[in-house]
Amino acid sequence: MESNEQVAGREALSGARRVVVKIGSALLTNDGRGLDEAAIGGWVDQIAELHRRGIEVVLVSSGAVAAGMVRLGWQARPSAVHELQAAAAVGQNGLTQCYEHHFARHGLLTAQVLLTHDDLSNRKRYLNARSALRTLVGLRVVPVVNENDTVVTDEIRFGDNDTLGALVANLLEADALVILTDQEGLFDADPRHDPGARLIHEGRADDPSLAAVAGGGGALGRGGMTTKVQAARLAARSGAYTAIASGRQPEVLTRLAAGERLGTLLRPEEAPMAARKRWLAGQLQVRGTLTLDAGAVKVLRGSGSSLLAVGVKAVSGHFVRGDMVLCVDEQGHRVAKGLVNYGAEDAAQILGKPSHQIAATLGFMEAPELIHRDNLVVL
Ligand SMILES: Nc1ncnc2c1ncn2[C@@H]1O[C@H](COP(=O)(O)OP(=O)(O)O)[C@@H](O)[C@H]1O
Ligand SMILES: N[C@@H](CCC(=O)OP(=O)(O)O)C(=O)O
């Protein structure tokens, strides 16, 4: 028998008004045989059907590198960044053409949106990306999002599109993130290696035991289930449900939208955060670390207070005012992340001091707190 919570989860999916659908490389390229145009046509038909019902859909599509490899006649995925970039550039063209062609059958326009990590971690660019995507959705255009692979280097790339899908779900405050892949969902072991693996139907996105069963990806996909489970956690921060399901299931999207019990459903643990907190939670680029004393850890966790310099024991990293920093306890456990009001050098001078001594120490005072509670998200 299903619990009330489980039924509520499926109902939430069926009530979703805005959905991010992520389609992975393994699926799109038919396990390396080039873009599976027939399958793409099938997903487009389902998305068009959701559209007709008034559900807004943003597509996050992988497959540029894999499609480019096939077009270029390369047998193995290259490791050199410039070759990956070249493959992505060739393959992205094919992807765009394919989606445009299929959506046009339904009288729908598509828009290519290529994003980099910077676009989502820099507040101004984040807001630009958000307003552009919102405008497109408002115009009833289907945005087709991918990472801008030709301009990213290894250090700054998302790498997998699960993370990108989750951040887009945060960006748009989507109700659900649907991750289509080549397996029925998340199993209790990798079904490629363990034929006895069993499907996990439901779970909490923040359940730590899920990370333990999720393994890496196949030859074409990047992140495997590891990044899908992480993506569900990320998406849950803005209140989105995540479904992980097989893109090969007939009518998978319309059936999920009807509340059918397909794949794995990972539900958020709490109500949506305010938009700013949502953005903070999605920031991946952390510039430095503040080590907090036990008292500061307690008030941050307990009462959602601002972080004062008096509760900070050590500062590391090179950061300037406004950068994102990680707050850890004295054992190094992650406590919070936030936008800091003082650069690393100034922060090092005021640490351990009460706020009324900041002006005398530095010769100026930007703000009485090191991180204001509005700019702080407890992890
Ligand atoms: N616990 C698990 N349940 C299901 N699949 C798993 C699990 N652990 C690892 N995997 C692997 O994850 C793969 C899907 O991820 P990936 O190859 O990155 O595809 P995609 O391109 O769709 O993101 C599956 O083919 C499977 O081999
Ligand atoms: N941006 C890359 C996607 C990377 C990728 O394969 O991601 P995923 O589908 O999450 O395994 C591409 O289009 O090739």
Coordinates of C-alpha atoms and ligand atoms in Angstrom, one line a residue:
M1 CA 0.0 0.0 0.0
E2 CA 1.1 3.5 -0.8
S3 CA 1.5 6.0 2.0
N4 CA -0.3 9.3 2.0
E5 CA 3.0 11.0 1.4
Q6 CA 3.7 8.9 -1.7
V7 CA 0.3 9.7 -3.2
A8 CA 0.7 13.4 -2.4
G9 CA 4.0 13.3 -4.3
R10 CA 2.5 11.9 -7.4
E11 CA -0.4 14.4 -7.2
A12 CA 2.1 17.2 -6.9
L13 CA 3.6 16.1 -10.1
S14 CA 0.3 15.9 -11.8
G15 CA -0.5 19.5 -10.6
A16 CA 2.8 20.9 -11.9
R17 CA 2.4 24.1 -14.0
R18 CA 6.1 24.6 -14.9
V19 CA 8.4 21.7 -15.6
V20 CA 12.0 21.4 -16.5
V21 CA 12.6 18.3 -18.6
K22 CA 16.2 17.1 -18.9
I23 CA 17.1 14.5 -21.5
G24 CA 20.5 12.9 -21.1
S25 CA 23.2 12.0 -23.6
A26 CA 22.9 8.2 -23.2
L27 CA 19.3 8.4 -24.3
L28 CA 19.5 11.0 -27.0
T29 CA 22.2 9.4 -28.9
N30 CA 20.8 5.9 -28.8
D31 CA 23.9 4.6 -26.9
G32 CA 26.3 6.3 -29.3
R33 CA 24.7 5.7 -32.7
G34 CA 24.0 9.3 -33.4
L35 CA 21.0 11.4 -32.5
D36 CA 17.9 9.3 -32.2
E37 CA 15.7 11.5 -34.2
A38 CA 12.6 9.3 -33.9
A39 CA 12.9 9.2 -30.1
I40 CA 13.4 13.0 -30.0
G41 CA 10.3 13.3 -32.1
G42 CA 8.4 11.3 -29.6
W43 CA 9.5 13.4 -26.6
V44 CA 8.7 16.6 -28.6
D45 CA 5.2 15.2 -29.2
Q46 CA 4.7 14.7 -25.5
I47 CA 6.1 18.1 -24.6
A48 CA 3.7 19.7 -27.2
E49 CA 0.8 17.9 -25.5
L50 CA 1.8 19.2 -22.1
H51 CA 2.0 22.7 -23.7
R52 CA -1.5 22.3 -25.1
R53 CA -2.6 21.6 -21.5
G54 CA -1.1 24.9 -20.4
I55 CA 2.0 23.4 -18.7
E56 CA 5.2 25.4 -19.3
V57 CA 8.1 23.2 -20.3
V58 CA 11.8 24.1 -20.4
L59 CA 13.9 21.5 -22.0
V60 CA 17.5 20.9 -20.9
S61 CA 19.1 18.7 -23.6
S62 CA 22.5 17.0 -23.6
G63 CA 23.9 15.3 -26.6
A64 CA 26.0 17.9 -28.3
V65 CA 29.3 16.2 -27.8
A66 CA 28.0 12.7 -28.4
A67 CA 26.2 13.9 -31.6
G68 CA 29.2 15.8 -32.7
M69 CA 31.4 12.7 -32.3
V70 CA 29.2 10.7 -34.6
R71 CA 29.1 13.5 -37.2
L72 CA 32.9 13.8 -37.1
G73 CA 33.3 10.0 -37.3
W74 CA 35.1 9.8 -34.0
Q75 CA 34.8 6.4 -32.2
A76 CA 35.8 7.4 -28.7
R77 CA 35.0 10.5 -26.7
P78 CA 38.1 12.7 -26.9
S79 CA 39.8 13.8 -23.6
A80 CA 41.3 17.1 -25.0
V81 CA 39.2 20.1 -24.1
H82 CA 39.6 21.7 -27.6
E83 CA 38.3 18.5 -29.2
L84 CA 35.3 18.2 -26.9
Q85 CA 34.6 21.8 -27.7
A86 CA 34.8 21.2 -31.4
A87 CA 32.5 18.1 -31.1
A88 CA 30.0 20.1 -29.1
A89 CA 30.0 22.9 -31.7
V90 CA 29.3 20.5 -34.5
G91 CA 26.8 18.4 -32.5
Q92 CA 24.8 21.4 -31.0
N93 CA 23.9 22.4 -34.6
G94 CA 22.3 19.0 -35.2
L95 CA 20.5 19.1 -31.9
T96 CA 19.0 22.5 -32.6
Q97 CA 17.9 21.6 -36.1
C98 CA 16.3 18.4 -34.8
Y99 CA 14.3 20.1 -32.0
E100 CA 13.3 23.0 -34.2
H101 CA 12.0 20.6 -36.9
H102 CA 10.0 18.5 -34.5
F103 CA 8.5 21.4 -32.5
A104 CA 7.6 23.1 -35.8
R105 CA 5.3 20.1 -36.6
H106 CA 3.3 21.4 -33.6
G107 CA 3.5 25.0 -34.5
L108 CA 5.8 25.7 -31.6
L109 CA 8.9 27.8 -31.7
T110 CA 12.1 26.8 -29.9
A111 CA 15.0 29.0 -28.5
Q112 CA 18.5 27.8 -28.1
V113 CA 19.9 28.9 -24.7
L114 CA 23.5 28.0 -24.0
L115 CA 24.6 28.7 -20.4
T116 CA 27.8 28.7 -18.6
H117 CA 28.5 28.4 -14.9
D118 CA 29.2 32.1 -14.7
D119 CA 25.8 32.9 -16.1
L120 CA 24.2 31.4 -13.1
S121 CA 26.7 32.3 -10.4
N122 CA 27.0 36.0 -11.1
R123 CA 23.9 37.7 -9.7
K124 CA 23.5 40.1 -12.6
R125 CA 23.9 37.5 -15.3
Y126 CA 21.7 35.1 -13.3
L127 CA 19.0 37.7 -13.3
N128 CA 19.5 38.3 -17.0
A129 CA 19.3 34.6 -17.7
R130 CA 16.1 34.4 -15.6
S131 CA 14.3 37.2 -17.3
A132 CA 15.3 35.9 -20.7
L133 CA 14.0 32.4 -19.9
R134 CA 10.8 33.8 -18.3
T135 CA 10.1 35.9 -21.3
L136 CA 10.5 33.0 -23.6
V137 CA 8.2 30.8 -21.5
G138 CA 5.7 33.7 -21.4
L139 CA 5.8 33.9 -25.2
R140 CA 5.0 30.1 -25.3
V141 CA 8.4 29.4 -26.8
V142 CA 10.1 26.2 -25.7
P143 CA 13.7 27.0 -24.5
V144 CA 16.2 24.3 -25.3
V145 CA 19.0 24.7 -22.8
N146 CA 22.5 23.2 -22.9
E147 CA 25.8 24.1 -21.4
N148 CA 27.8 26.4 -23.7
D149 CA 30.5 23.7 -24.1
T150 CA 32.6 25.6 -26.6
V151 CA 33.5 28.3 -24.2
V152 CA 33.9 26.4 -20.9
T153 CA 37.0 24.8 -19.5
D154 CA 37.1 21.9 -17.1
E155 CA 37.4 24.0 -14.0
I156 CA 34.3 26.0 -14.6
R157 CA 32.0 23.6 -16.4
F158 CA 28.9 21.9 -15.0
G159 CA 30.0 18.8 -16.9
D160 CA 26.8 17.0 -16.5
N161 CA 23.4 18.4 -17.4
D162 CA 21.7 17.1 -14.3
T163 CA 23.1 20.0 -12.3
L164 CA 22.3 22.4 -15.0
G165 CA 18.7 21.1 -15.1
A166 CA 18.4 21.6 -11.3
L167 CA 19.7 25.1 -11.5
V168 CA 17.3 26.0 -14.3
A169 CA 14.5 24.6 -12.1
N170 CA 15.7 26.9 -9.3
L171 CA 16.0 29.8 -11.7
L172 CA 12.4 29.4 -12.9
E173 CA 10.9 28.2 -9.6
A174 CA 9.7 25.1 -11.5
D175 CA 7.3 22.7 -9.8
A176 CA 9.2 19.7 -11.1
L177 CA 12.4 18.5 -12.7
V178 CA 12.0 15.4 -14.9
I179 CA 15.2 13.7 -15.7
L180 CA 14.9 11.3 -18.6
T181 CA 17.6 8.7 -18.8
D182 CA 18.4 5.2 -20.1
Q183 CA 17.2 3.4 -16.9
E184 CA 13.8 3.1 -15.4
G185 CA 14.9 5.3 -12.5
L186 CA 17.2 5.1 -9.5
F187 CA 17.9 1.5 -8.4
D188 CA 19.4 0.3 -5.2
A189 CA 22.5 -0.7 -7.2
D190 CA 23.6 0.1 -10.8
P191 CA 21.5 -2.2 -13.0
R192 CA 24.1 -2.2 -15.7
H193 CA 26.3 -4.3 -13.3
D194 CA 23.7 -5.8 -10.9
P195 CA 20.8 -7.6 -12.6
G196 CA 19.1 -8.0 -9.2
A197 CA 18.9 -4.3 -8.6
R198 CA 15.5 -3.0 -7.6
L199 CA 13.9 0.3 -8.5
I200 CA 13.4 2.9 -5.8
H201 CA 9.9 4.3 -6.4
E202 CA 9.9 7.2 -3.9
G203 CA 12.2 9.0 -1.6
R204 CA 13.2 12.2 0.0
A205 CA 15.6 14.2 -2.1
D206 CA 17.8 14.9 0.9
D207 CA 17.9 11.2 2.0
P208 CA 21.7 10.6 2.4
S209 CA 21.3 6.8 1.7
L210 CA 20.4 7.6 -1.9
A211 CA 23.9 8.9 -2.6
A212 CA 25.3 5.6 -1.5
V213 CA 23.4 3.6 -4.1
A214 CA 23.9 6.0 -7.0
G215 CA 26.8 5.2 -9.2
G216 CA 28.6 6.8 -12.1
G217 CA 27.4 7.0 -15.7
G218 CA 27.9 5.0 -18.9
A219 CA 30.3 5.7 -21.7
L220 CA 28.2 8.6 -23.1
G221 CA 26.6 10.2 -20.1
R222 CA 28.6 12.2 -17.7
G223 CA 27.3 12.0 -14.2
G224 CA 25.4 8.8 -13.8
M225 CA 22.9 8.6 -11.0
T226 CA 25.3 10.4 -8.6
T227 CA 24.6 13.8 -10.3
K228 CA 20.9 13.0 -10.7
V229 CA 20.5 12.5 -6.9
Q230 CA 22.5 15.6 -6.3
A231 CA 20.3 17.5 -8.8
A232 CA 17.2 16.3 -7.0
R233 CA 18.6 17.8 -3.8
L234 CA 19.4 21.1 -5.5
A235 CA 16.0 21.2 -7.2
A236 CA 14.3 20.5 -3.9
R237 CA 15.7 23.7 -2.4
S238 CA 13.3 25.7 -4.5
G239 CA 10.5 23.3 -3.7
A240 CA 10.7 21.2 -6.9
Y241 CA 9.9 17.5 -7.1
T242 CA 12.4 15.4 -9.2
A243 CA 11.3 12.5 -11.2
I244 CA 14.0 10.2 -12.7
A245 CA 12.5 8.0 -15.4
S246 CA 13.2 6.1 -18.6
G247 CA 12.8 8.1 -21.8
R248 CA 12.1 4.8 -23.5
Q249 CA 8.9 4.3 -21.6
P250 CA 6.1 5.1 -24.0
E251 CA 4.4 8.4 -23.2
V252 CA 6.6 8.8 -20.2
L253 CA 6.1 12.6 -19.8
T254 CA 2.3 12.6 -20.3
R255 CA 2.0 9.6 -17.9
L256 CA 4.1 11.3 -15.2
A257 CA 2.1 14.4 -15.7
A258 CA -1.1 12.3 -15.1
G259 CA 0.4 11.2 -11.8
E260 CA 1.3 7.7 -12.8
R261 CA 3.7 5.8 -10.6
L262 CA 6.7 5.7 -13.1
G263 CA 10.4 5.8 -12.3
T264 CA 11.7 7.4 -9.1
L265 CA 10.1 10.4 -7.4
L266 CA 12.2 12.4 -5.1
R267 CA 10.3 14.9 -3.1
P268 CA 11.4 18.2 -1.4
E269 CA 11.6 18.2 2.3
E270 CA 10.4 21.7 2.9
A271 CA 8.5 24.6 1.5
P272 CA 10.2 26.7 -1.2
M273 CA 12.7 29.3 0.0
A274 CA 12.5 32.9 -1.0
A275 CA 14.0 33.6 -4.4
R276 CA 17.2 35.1 -3.1
K277 CA 17.9 32.1 -0.9
R278 CA 17.2 29.9 -3.8
W279 CA 19.8 31.6 -5.8
L280 CA 22.3 31.4 -3.0
A281 CA 21.7 27.6 -2.6
G282 CA 22.5 27.1 -6.3
Q283 CA 25.9 28.9 -6.2
L284 CA 28.6 26.4 -6.9
Q285 CA 31.6 28.7 -7.0
V286 CA 32.8 29.3 -3.5
R287 CA 35.7 31.7 -3.1
G288 CA 36.7 31.1 0.5
T289 CA 36.0 29.5 3.8
L290 CA 35.1 30.9 7.3
T291 CA 35.6 28.6 10.3
L292 CA 32.9 29.3 12.9
D293 CA 33.0 28.7 16.6
A294 CA 30.4 26.5 18.2
G295 CA 28.3 29.5 19.4
A296 CA 28.0 30.9 15.8
V297 CA 27.2 27.5 14.4
K298 CA 24.4 27.2 17.0
V299 CA 22.8 30.5 16.2
L300 CA 23.0 30.1 12.5
R301 CA 21.4 26.7 12.6
G302 CA 19.0 27.5 15.4
S303 CA 17.7 31.0 14.8
G304 CA 18.7 31.9 11.2
S305 CA 20.7 34.9 12.5
S306 CA 23.3 36.9 10.6
L307 CA 26.9 35.8 11.0
L308 CA 29.0 38.3 13.1
A309 CA 32.8 38.5 12.9
V310 CA 32.9 37.7 16.6
G311 CA 31.9 34.1 15.9
V312 CA 34.6 33.5 13.3
K313 CA 37.8 31.8 14.2
A314 CA 39.6 31.5 10.8
V315 CA 39.5 32.8 7.3
S316 CA 40.9 31.2 4.2
G317 CA 40.8 31.8 0.4
H318 CA 40.9 34.9 -1.8
F319 CA 37.6 36.6 -1.8
V320 CA 36.3 40.1 -2.1
R321 CA 33.2 41.7 -0.7
G322 CA 30.1 40.2 -2.3
D323 CA 31.7 36.8 -3.0
M324 CA 30.2 33.5 -1.9
V325 CA 32.0 31.8 1.0
L326 CA 31.5 28.6 2.8
C327 CA 31.1 28.5 6.5
V328 CA 32.3 25.4 8.3
D329 CA 32.4 24.3 11.9
E330 CA 35.7 23.7 13.7
Q331 CA 35.6 20.1 12.5
G332 CA 35.3 21.3 8.9
H333 CA 31.7 20.3 8.5
R334 CA 29.6 22.5 6.1
V335 CA 27.3 24.8 8.0
A336 CA 26.2 27.6 5.6
K337 CA 27.0 29.5 2.5
G338 CA 26.6 33.2 2.0
L339 CA 27.7 36.4 0.4
V340 CA 30.3 38.1 2.5
N341 CA 30.4 41.8 3.4
Y342 CA 34.2 42.0 3.8
G343 CA 37.0 40.8 1.6
A344 CA 39.4 38.1 2.9
E345 CA 42.0 40.6 4.2
D346 CA 39.5 42.7 6.1
A347 CA 37.7 39.7 7.4
A348 CA 41.0 38.3 8.8
Q349 CA 41.5 41.5 10.7
I350 CA 38.0 41.6 12.3
L351 CA 37.6 37.9 13.1
G352 CA 36.7 37.3 16.7
K353 CA 35.9 41.0 17.3
P354 CA 32.5 42.4 18.2
S355 CA 30.9 44.6 15.5
H356 CA 31.4 47.8 17.4
Q357 CA 35.2 47.4 16.9
I358 CA 35.0 47.0 13.1
A359 CA 35.3 50.7 12.3
A360 CA 38.2 51.2 14.7
T361 CA 40.0 48.2 13.3
L362 CA 39.6 48.8 9.6
G363 CA 39.0 52.5 9.5
F364 CA 35.6 52.0 8.0
M365 CA 32.5 49.8 8.5
E366 CA 30.7 48.2 5.5
A367 CA 28.1 46.5 7.7
P368 CA 27.9 45.3 11.3
E369 CA 27.6 41.7 10.2
L370 CA 30.0 39.6 8.2
I371 CA 27.2 37.9 6.3
H372 CA 23.7 39.2 6.6
R373 CA 21.0 36.6 7.2
D374 CA 19.2 37.5 3.9
N375 CA 22.4 36.5 2.1
L376 CA 23.0 33.4 4.1
V377 CA 21.7 29.9 3.5
V378 CA 22.1 27.2 6.1
L379 CA 23.2 23.9 4.5
Ligands
LIG1 N1 21.7 3.1 -8.7 C1 21.6 3.3 -10.0 N2 20.4 3.2 -10.6 C2 20.3 3.3 -11.9 N3 21.3 3.6 -12.8 C3 22.6 3.8 -12.2 C4 22.8 3.6 -10.8 N4 24.1 3.8 -10.6 C5 24.7 4.1 -11.7 N5 23.8 4.1 -12.7 C6 24.1 4.3 -14.1 O1 23.7 5.7 -14.5 C7 23.5 5.6 -15.9 C8 22.7 6.9 -16.3 O2 23.5 8.0 -16.2 P1 24.3 8.7 -17.4 O3 25.1 7.6 -18.2 O4 25.0 9.9 -16.9 O5 23.1 9.1 -18.4 P2 22.5 10.5 -18.9 O6 23.2 10.8 -20.1 O7 21.1 10.1 -19.1 O8 22.7 11.5 -17.8 C9 22.8 4.3 -16.2 O9 23.0 3.9 -17.5 C10 23.5 3.4 -15.1 O10 24.5 2.6 -15.6
LIG2 N1 26.7 19.6 -22.6 C1 27.0 18.2 -22.8 C2 26.2 17.4 -21.9 C3 27.0 16.6 -21.0 C4 26.3 15.3 -20.7 O1 26.3 14.3 -21.4 O2 25.5 15.3 -19.6 P1 24.5 14.2 -19.1 O3 23.4 14.0 -20.1 O4 23.9 14.7 -17.8 O5 25.2 12.9 -18.8 C5 26.6 17.9 -24.3 O6 25.7 18.4 -24.8 O7 27.3 17.0 -24.8

